[in-house]
Amino acid sequence: MREKHITLGEFIIDKQEEFKYSSGELSKLINSIRLAAKVVNYEVNKAGLVDILGATSTINIQGEQQQKLDAYANEVFMQALINREIVCGIASEEDDNYITIKGKNNDNNNKYVVLMDPLDGSSNIDVNVSVGTIFSVYRRITPPGTPVQEVDFLQKGSQQVAAGYVVYGTSTMLVYTTGHGVNGFTLNPAIGVFYLSHPNMEYPKDGTIYSINEGNYVHFPQGVKDYLKYCQKEEGDRPYTSRYIGSLVSDFHRNMIKGGIYIYPTSTKAPKGKLRLLYEANPMAFIAEQAKGAATDGYMRTMDIQPTSLHQRVPFFCGSINMVKKVNEFMAKYPNDANY
Ligand code: AHG
Ligand code: MN
Ligand code: MN
């Protein structure tokens, strides 16, 4: 008998009744992200050709400048979401402020806000290493019929209705959750279709990989230094393996599949950490918890942190549940470092 291959499009339709507010809008939203992911994937894949094509192209009389890939990805995701009239506002790591989308007849009746990091791992573009896109979806809290406000974006991560990422890697994958587990889809680039390749993704409870920019070691808080020494100690299944790509999405993806922990702590160089709570930490935390992993700031659950500004940064400890518990034990010995 032939195996049935489920496409992302089919999967979205099948799962529609699982959504809390099942009017089909969230399905449309995921569909527009699917489309934008394909467009960005196409561009990312030929990123190395840009200079070559630019040099030989004499016909471009528009004088159009090749946009940087992160600005391009931002534009593509923005347009895909704006055009579907499902979203009332978008906040992006690339833009200082959120944008308001008035929707059909300017009635401000759309329900969802999207927050995104359109291109994560941008320092890896020029060297042909995997990059990603991260997105996070909330239901607005201000009443429909009025323009969206900042409070609609400053919700705790626990209020997310969907979150996901795209990893533009050796193969391109879209991984997302709507609060019913995590599913991963791999793009067949020849025909532009995502297929369900990783149903019900789950972290192994224990892992043996730790991912951190260890070059910053001297700047780390003592709890992190102690944990790293623990990871490196010869005992039981230790020393652990160190793996750090420098693209959160890729490091996260590997750790979720193989079992591991990703850490971007506070440091004397980055006193509040580097990652953004709204565009990076919260969506990844939602996916991690849905995959039976955990995410904290070293002390408290990431998704319980009350956001106070759009671009706020947060220390991030995310991965296999027993590894996150362990590092939190080390951090708990230095309670003052919780006040970052
Ligand atoms: P972005 O490209 O969106 O700015 O994010 C980069 C982030 C994250 O993806 C990565 O894990 C981290 O920055 C790497 O930072 P360091 O170079 O400081 O290790
Ligand atoms: Mn990023
Ligand atoms: Mn980015």
CSV table of C-alpha atoms and ligand atoms in Angstrom, one decimal:
chain,number,residue,atom,x,y,z
A,1,MET,CA,0.0,0.0,0.0
A,2,ARG,CA,1.3,3.5,-0.8
A,3,GLU,CA,2.1,5.6,2.2
A,4,LYS,CA,0.1,8.8,2.5
A,5,HIS,CA,2.2,12.0,2.5
A,6,ILE,CA,0.4,14.8,4.3
A,7,THR,CA,1.1,18.3,3.0
A,8,LEU,CA,1.1,21.3,5.3
A,9,GLY,CA,-1.9,22.6,3.5
A,10,GLU,CA,-3.9,19.4,4.2
A,11,PHE,CA,-2.6,19.4,7.8
A,12,ILE,CA,-3.8,22.9,8.4
A,13,ILE,CA,-7.3,22.1,7.2
A,14,ASP,CA,-7.4,18.8,9.2
A,15,LYS,CA,-6.4,20.6,12.4
A,16,GLN,CA,-8.7,23.6,12.1
A,17,GLU,CA,-11.2,22.4,14.8
A,18,GLU,CA,-8.4,22.2,17.4
A,19,PHE,CA,-8.1,26.0,17.4
A,20,LYS,CA,-9.5,27.8,20.3
A,21,TYR,CA,-11.4,30.3,18.2
A,22,SER,CA,-12.2,28.3,15.2
A,23,SER,CA,-13.3,30.8,12.6
A,24,GLY,CA,-10.6,29.7,10.1
A,25,GLU,CA,-8.6,32.9,10.5
A,26,LEU,CA,-5.6,31.3,12.3
A,27,SER,CA,-5.5,28.7,9.5
A,28,LYS,CA,-5.3,31.5,7.0
A,29,LEU,CA,-2.6,33.1,9.0
A,30,ILE,CA,-0.4,30.0,9.1
A,31,ASN,CA,-1.1,29.7,5.3
A,32,SER,CA,0.3,33.2,4.7
A,33,ILE,CA,3.4,32.3,6.7
A,34,ARG,CA,3.8,29.1,4.7
A,35,LEU,CA,3.8,31.3,1.5
A,36,ALA,CA,6.2,33.9,2.8
A,37,ALA,CA,8.6,31.1,4.0
A,38,LYS,CA,8.7,29.7,0.5
A,39,VAL,CA,9.5,33.1,-1.0
A,40,VAL,CA,12.3,33.9,1.6
A,41,ASN,CA,13.6,30.3,1.1
A,42,TYR,CA,14.0,31.0,-2.6
A,43,GLU,CA,16.0,34.2,-1.9
A,44,VAL,CA,18.1,32.7,0.9
A,45,ASN,CA,19.1,29.8,-1.4
A,46,LYS,CA,20.6,32.1,-4.0
A,47,ALA,CA,22.1,34.6,-1.5
A,48,GLY,CA,25.6,33.6,-2.6
A,49,LEU,CA,24.8,34.5,-6.2
A,50,VAL,CA,23.6,38.0,-5.6
A,51,ASP,CA,27.0,39.7,-6.3
A,52,ILE,CA,27.6,37.6,-9.4
A,53,LEU,CA,24.2,38.4,-10.8
A,54,GLY,CA,24.6,42.0,-9.9
A,55,ALA,CA,27.9,42.3,-11.7
A,56,THR,CA,26.7,40.9,-15.0
A,57,SER,CA,23.3,42.5,-14.9
A,58,THR,CA,23.4,45.6,-17.1
A,59,ILE,CA,19.7,45.7,-17.7
A,60,ASN,CA,18.6,46.9,-14.3
A,61,ILE,CA,18.1,50.5,-15.2
A,62,GLN,CA,15.9,51.0,-12.2
A,63,GLY,CA,19.0,51.3,-10.1
A,64,GLU,CA,17.3,49.1,-7.6
A,65,GLN,CA,19.6,48.2,-4.8
A,66,GLN,CA,19.7,44.6,-3.6
A,67,GLN,CA,18.1,44.7,-0.1
A,68,LYS,CA,19.8,43.1,2.7
A,69,LEU,CA,18.3,39.7,3.3
A,70,ASP,CA,16.9,40.6,6.7
A,71,ALA,CA,15.1,43.7,5.3
A,72,TYR,CA,13.9,41.6,2.4
A,73,ALA,CA,12.5,38.8,4.7
A,74,ASN,CA,10.8,41.5,6.8
A,75,GLU,CA,9.1,42.9,3.8
A,76,VAL,CA,8.0,39.5,2.5
A,77,PHE,CA,6.5,38.4,5.8
A,78,MET,CA,4.9,41.8,6.3
A,79,GLN,CA,3.3,41.8,2.9
A,80,ALA,CA,2.1,38.2,3.2
A,81,LEU,CA,0.4,39.0,6.5
A,82,ILE,CA,-1.0,42.4,5.5
A,83,ASN,CA,-2.6,41.0,2.3
A,84,ARG,CA,-4.6,38.4,4.0
A,85,GLU,CA,-6.5,40.8,6.3
A,86,ILE,CA,-6.4,38.5,9.3
A,87,VAL,CA,-3.9,40.4,11.3
A,88,CYS,CA,-4.5,43.8,13.1
A,89,GLY,CA,-0.9,44.5,13.9
A,90,ILE,CA,2.7,43.3,13.4
A,91,ALA,CA,5.7,44.0,15.5
A,92,SER,CA,9.1,43.0,14.0
A,93,GLU,CA,12.6,42.9,15.4
A,94,GLU,CA,13.6,44.9,12.3
A,95,ASP,CA,11.2,47.9,13.0
A,96,ASP,CA,11.3,50.3,15.8
A,97,ASN,CA,7.6,50.3,16.3
A,98,TYR,CA,4.6,48.0,15.6
A,99,ILE,CA,2.4,48.6,12.6
A,100,THR,CA,-1.4,48.8,12.6
A,101,ILE,CA,-3.4,47.0,9.9
A,102,LYS,CA,-6.8,48.4,9.5
A,103,GLY,CA,-8.2,45.5,7.5
A,104,LYS,CA,-11.2,45.3,5.3
A,105,ASN,CA,-13.1,48.6,5.0
A,106,ASN,CA,-10.7,50.1,7.5
A,107,ASP,CA,-12.9,48.5,10.3
A,108,ASN,CA,-10.0,47.4,12.5
A,109,ASN,CA,-11.8,44.1,13.0
A,110,ASN,CA,-9.0,41.7,12.5
A,111,LYS,CA,-8.2,39.6,15.6
A,112,TYR,CA,-4.5,38.6,15.7
A,113,VAL,CA,-1.2,40.3,16.3
A,114,VAL,CA,2.0,38.8,14.9
A,115,LEU,CA,5.5,39.3,16.3
A,116,MET,CA,8.5,38.2,14.4
A,117,ASP,CA,12.2,37.9,13.9
A,118,PRO,CA,12.1,37.7,10.1
A,119,LEU,CA,15.7,36.7,9.7
A,120,ASP,CA,17.4,35.1,12.7
A,121,GLY,CA,21.1,34.4,12.6
A,122,SER,CA,21.8,37.2,10.1
A,123,SER,CA,25.6,37.0,10.7
A,124,ASN,CA,25.5,33.5,9.1
A,125,ILE,CA,24.1,34.6,5.8
A,126,ASP,CA,27.3,35.5,4.2
A,127,VAL,CA,29.0,32.2,5.1
A,128,ASN,CA,26.3,29.8,3.9
A,129,VAL,CA,25.2,28.7,7.3
A,130,SER,CA,21.6,28.1,8.3
A,131,VAL,CA,19.4,31.0,9.2
A,132,GLY,CA,15.7,31.1,10.2
A,133,THR,CA,12.5,33.0,10.8
A,134,ILE,CA,10.6,33.1,14.1
A,135,PHE,CA,7.0,34.0,14.5
A,136,SER,CA,4.6,34.4,17.4
A,137,VAL,CA,0.8,34.9,17.3
A,138,TYR,CA,-1.5,36.4,20.0
A,139,ARG,CA,-5.2,37.3,20.0
A,140,ARG,CA,-5.6,41.0,20.6
A,141,ILE,CA,-6.8,42.2,24.0
A,142,THR,CA,-8.2,45.6,23.0
A,143,PRO,CA,-11.7,45.5,21.5
A,144,PRO,CA,-12.1,44.8,17.8
A,145,GLY,CA,-13.2,47.9,15.9
A,146,THR,CA,-10.5,50.0,17.4
A,147,PRO,CA,-6.9,50.4,16.3
A,148,VAL,CA,-4.5,47.9,17.8
A,149,GLN,CA,-2.4,49.2,20.7
A,150,GLU,CA,1.0,48.4,22.3
A,151,VAL,CA,-0.7,46.4,25.1
A,152,ASP,CA,-1.8,43.9,22.5
A,153,PHE,CA,1.8,43.1,21.8
A,154,LEU,CA,3.0,43.2,25.4
A,155,GLN,CA,1.3,40.0,26.5
A,156,LYS,CA,2.9,37.2,28.4
A,157,GLY,CA,4.2,34.4,26.3
A,158,SER,CA,1.7,32.1,28.0
A,159,GLN,CA,-1.0,33.9,26.0
A,160,GLN,CA,0.4,32.8,22.6
A,161,VAL,CA,-2.1,31.0,20.3
A,162,ALA,CA,0.6,29.9,17.9
A,163,ALA,CA,4.3,30.1,17.4
A,164,GLY,CA,6.8,28.6,15.0
A,165,TYR,CA,10.0,28.9,13.0
A,166,VAL,CA,11.4,28.3,9.6
A,167,VAL,CA,14.9,27.0,9.3
A,168,TYR,CA,16.5,27.6,6.0
A,169,GLY,CA,19.0,24.8,6.3
A,170,THR,CA,20.3,21.8,4.4
A,171,SER,CA,16.6,21.3,3.9
A,172,THR,CA,14.1,24.0,4.7
A,173,MET,CA,11.6,23.2,7.4
A,174,LEU,CA,8.6,24.9,9.0
A,175,VAL,CA,8.0,23.9,12.6
A,176,TYR,CA,5.0,25.2,14.5
A,177,THR,CA,2.6,24.8,17.4
A,178,THR,CA,-0.9,26.0,18.1
A,179,GLY,CA,-0.7,24.5,21.6
A,180,HIS,CA,-1.4,20.9,20.6
A,181,GLY,CA,2.1,19.7,20.3
A,182,VAL,CA,4.8,20.5,17.7
A,183,ASN,CA,4.9,19.4,14.1
A,184,GLY,CA,7.6,19.9,11.5
A,185,PHE,CA,7.2,20.1,7.8
A,186,THR,CA,10.0,19.8,5.2
A,187,LEU,CA,9.9,21.7,1.9
A,188,ASN,CA,10.3,19.8,-1.3
A,189,PRO,CA,11.9,22.6,-3.3
A,190,ALA,CA,11.3,21.1,-6.7
A,191,ILE,CA,7.5,21.5,-6.3
A,192,GLY,CA,7.3,24.1,-3.5
A,193,VAL,CA,5.3,21.9,-1.1
A,194,PHE,CA,5.9,21.4,2.6
A,195,TYR,CA,5.3,17.8,3.8
A,196,LEU,CA,4.7,16.6,7.3
A,197,SER,CA,8.1,15.0,8.1
A,198,HIS,CA,8.4,15.4,11.9
A,199,PRO,CA,5.0,14.7,13.5
A,200,ASN,CA,4.7,15.3,17.3
A,201,MET,CA,8.3,16.5,17.9
A,202,GLU,CA,9.5,16.1,21.4
A,203,TYR,CA,12.8,16.8,23.2
A,204,PRO,CA,14.5,13.8,24.8
A,205,LYS,CA,14.1,14.4,28.6
A,206,ASP,CA,17.9,14.3,29.0
A,207,GLY,CA,20.4,15.6,26.5
A,208,THR,CA,24.2,15.7,26.0
A,209,ILE,CA,24.6,18.9,24.0
A,210,TYR,CA,25.1,22.4,25.4
A,211,SER,CA,25.0,25.4,23.1
A,212,ILE,CA,26.4,28.7,24.3
A,213,ASN,CA,28.9,31.4,23.0
A,214,GLU,CA,31.7,30.2,25.3
A,215,GLY,CA,33.9,33.0,24.1
A,216,ASN,CA,32.0,35.2,26.5
A,217,TYR,CA,32.9,32.9,29.5
A,218,VAL,CA,34.7,35.5,31.6
A,219,HIS,CA,31.6,37.8,31.3
A,220,PHE,CA,29.1,35.2,32.5
A,221,PRO,CA,27.4,35.1,35.8
A,222,GLN,CA,28.8,32.6,38.3
A,223,GLY,CA,25.8,30.2,38.1
A,224,VAL,CA,26.5,29.8,34.3
A,225,LYS,CA,30.2,29.3,34.8
A,226,ASP,CA,29.5,26.6,37.4
A,227,TYR,CA,27.1,24.8,35.1
A,228,LEU,CA,29.6,24.9,32.3
A,229,LYS,CA,32.2,23.3,34.5
A,230,TYR,CA,29.5,20.6,35.4
A,231,CYS,CA,28.9,20.0,31.6
A,232,GLN,CA,32.6,19.5,31.1
A,233,LYS,CA,33.2,17.2,34.0
A,234,GLU,CA,34.1,13.6,33.4
A,235,GLU,CA,31.3,11.7,35.1
A,236,GLY,CA,28.4,9.5,33.9
A,237,ASP,CA,27.3,10.7,30.4
A,238,ARG,CA,29.5,13.8,30.8
A,239,PRO,CA,31.5,15.6,29.5
A,240,TYR,CA,28.7,16.9,27.2
A,241,THR,CA,29.2,17.9,23.6
A,242,SER,CA,29.5,21.6,22.8
A,243,ARG,CA,27.6,22.8,19.6
A,244,TYR,CA,27.0,26.4,18.8
A,245,ILE,CA,25.9,27.6,15.3
A,246,GLY,CA,25.1,31.2,16.3
A,247,SER,CA,21.6,31.0,14.8
A,248,LEU,CA,19.1,30.4,17.6
A,249,VAL,CA,16.7,28.7,15.2
A,250,SER,CA,19.3,26.1,14.1
A,251,ASP,CA,20.7,25.5,17.5
A,252,PHE,CA,17.2,25.1,18.9
A,253,HIS,CA,16.2,22.8,16.1
A,254,ARG,CA,19.2,20.5,16.6
A,255,ASN,CA,18.8,20.4,20.4
A,256,MET,CA,15.1,19.6,20.2
A,257,ILE,CA,15.8,16.6,18.0
A,258,LYS,CA,18.9,15.3,19.7
A,259,GLY,CA,18.5,16.5,23.3
A,260,GLY,CA,20.4,19.6,24.5
A,261,ILE,CA,20.3,23.0,26.0
A,262,TYR,CA,20.7,26.5,24.5
A,263,ILE,CA,21.9,29.2,26.8
A,264,TYR,CA,22.2,33.0,26.1
A,265,PRO,CA,22.8,34.4,29.6
A,266,THR,CA,23.3,37.9,31.0
A,267,SER,CA,26.9,39.0,30.9
A,268,THR,CA,28.9,42.0,31.8
A,269,LYS,CA,28.8,42.8,28.0
A,270,ALA,CA,25.0,42.3,27.7
A,271,PRO,CA,23.6,42.9,31.1
A,272,LYS,CA,20.1,41.8,30.1
A,273,GLY,CA,21.2,39.1,27.7
A,274,LYS,CA,20.9,39.5,23.9
A,275,LEU,CA,17.8,37.7,22.8
A,276,ARG,CA,14.5,39.6,22.5
A,277,LEU,CA,11.7,38.4,24.7
A,278,LEU,CA,8.9,39.0,22.2
A,279,TYR,CA,10.5,38.0,18.9
A,280,GLU,CA,12.8,35.2,20.0
A,281,ALA,CA,12.5,33.9,23.5
A,282,ASN,CA,8.7,33.6,23.9
A,283,PRO,CA,8.0,31.8,20.6
A,284,MET,CA,10.8,29.4,21.2
A,285,ALA,CA,9.7,28.9,24.8
A,286,PHE,CA,6.2,28.0,23.6
A,287,ILE,CA,7.5,25.5,21.1
A,288,ALA,CA,9.9,24.1,23.7
A,289,GLU,CA,7.2,23.5,26.3
A,290,GLN,CA,4.9,22.0,23.6
A,291,ALA,CA,7.7,19.6,22.8
A,292,LYS,CA,8.0,18.7,26.5
A,293,GLY,CA,11.1,20.8,27.0
A,294,ALA,CA,11.4,23.9,29.1
A,295,ALA,CA,12.5,27.6,28.9
A,296,THR,CA,13.5,30.0,31.6
A,297,ASP,CA,15.6,33.1,32.3
A,298,GLY,CA,17.6,31.0,34.6
A,299,TYR,CA,15.1,31.6,37.4
A,300,MET,CA,11.6,31.9,36.2
A,301,ARG,CA,9.5,30.5,33.3
A,302,THR,CA,10.1,32.6,30.2
A,303,MET,CA,6.4,32.7,29.3
A,304,ASP,CA,5.5,34.1,32.7
A,305,ILE,CA,7.6,37.2,32.3
A,306,GLN,CA,5.5,40.3,31.9
A,307,PRO,CA,6.8,42.3,28.9
A,308,THR,CA,7.3,46.0,29.4
A,309,SER,CA,8.6,47.1,26.0
A,310,LEU,CA,8.6,45.8,22.5
A,311,HIS,CA,12.3,45.2,22.1
A,312,GLN,CA,13.2,44.1,25.6
A,313,ARG,CA,16.0,41.5,26.0
A,314,VAL,CA,16.0,38.6,28.3
A,315,PRO,CA,18.5,35.8,29.3
A,316,PHE,CA,17.4,32.5,27.8
A,317,PHE,CA,17.9,28.9,29.0
A,318,CYS,CA,16.0,26.5,26.8
A,319,GLY,CA,16.1,22.8,26.1
A,320,SER,CA,15.6,19.3,27.4
A,321,ILE,CA,13.6,19.4,30.6
A,322,ASN,CA,16.2,17.8,32.9
A,323,MET,CA,19.0,20.0,31.6
A,324,VAL,CA,17.0,23.2,32.2
A,325,LYS,CA,16.2,22.0,35.7
A,326,LYS,CA,19.8,21.3,36.4
A,327,VAL,CA,21.1,24.7,35.2
A,328,ASN,CA,18.3,26.5,37.2
A,329,GLU,CA,19.6,24.7,40.3
A,330,PHE,CA,23.1,26.2,39.6
A,331,MET,CA,21.6,29.6,39.1
A,332,ALA,CA,19.5,29.4,42.2
A,333,LYS,CA,22.7,29.6,44.3
A,334,TYR,CA,23.1,33.2,43.1
A,335,PRO,CA,19.7,34.7,43.6
A,336,ASN,CA,21.0,38.3,43.2
A,337,ASP,CA,21.7,37.6,39.5
A,338,ALA,CA,17.9,37.2,39.0
A,339,ASN,CA,17.7,41.0,39.1
A,340,TYR,CA,19.1,41.7,35.7
B,1,AHG,P1,19.5,38.0,14.8
B,1,AHG,O1,20.3,37.6,13.6
B,1,AHG,O2,18.0,38.0,14.6
B,1,AHG,O3,20.0,39.4,15.3
B,1,AHG,O4,19.7,37.0,16.0
B,1,AHG,C1,21.0,36.5,16.3
B,1,AHG,C2,20.9,35.9,17.7
B,1,AHG,C3,20.7,34.4,17.7
B,1,AHG,O5,20.1,33.9,16.6
B,1,AHG,C4,22.0,33.8,18.0
B,1,AHG,O6,21.8,32.6,18.7
B,1,AHG,C5,22.7,34.8,18.7
B,1,AHG,O7,22.2,36.1,18.3
B,1,AHG,C6,24.2,34.8,18.5
B,1,AHG,O8,24.8,35.8,19.3
B,1,AHG,P2,26.4,35.8,19.5
B,1,AHG,O9,27.0,36.1,18.2
B,1,AHG,O10,26.6,36.9,20.5
B,1,AHG,O11,26.8,34.4,20.1
B,2,MN,MN,17.3,36.6,16.0
B,3,MN,MN,16.8,39.0,13.1
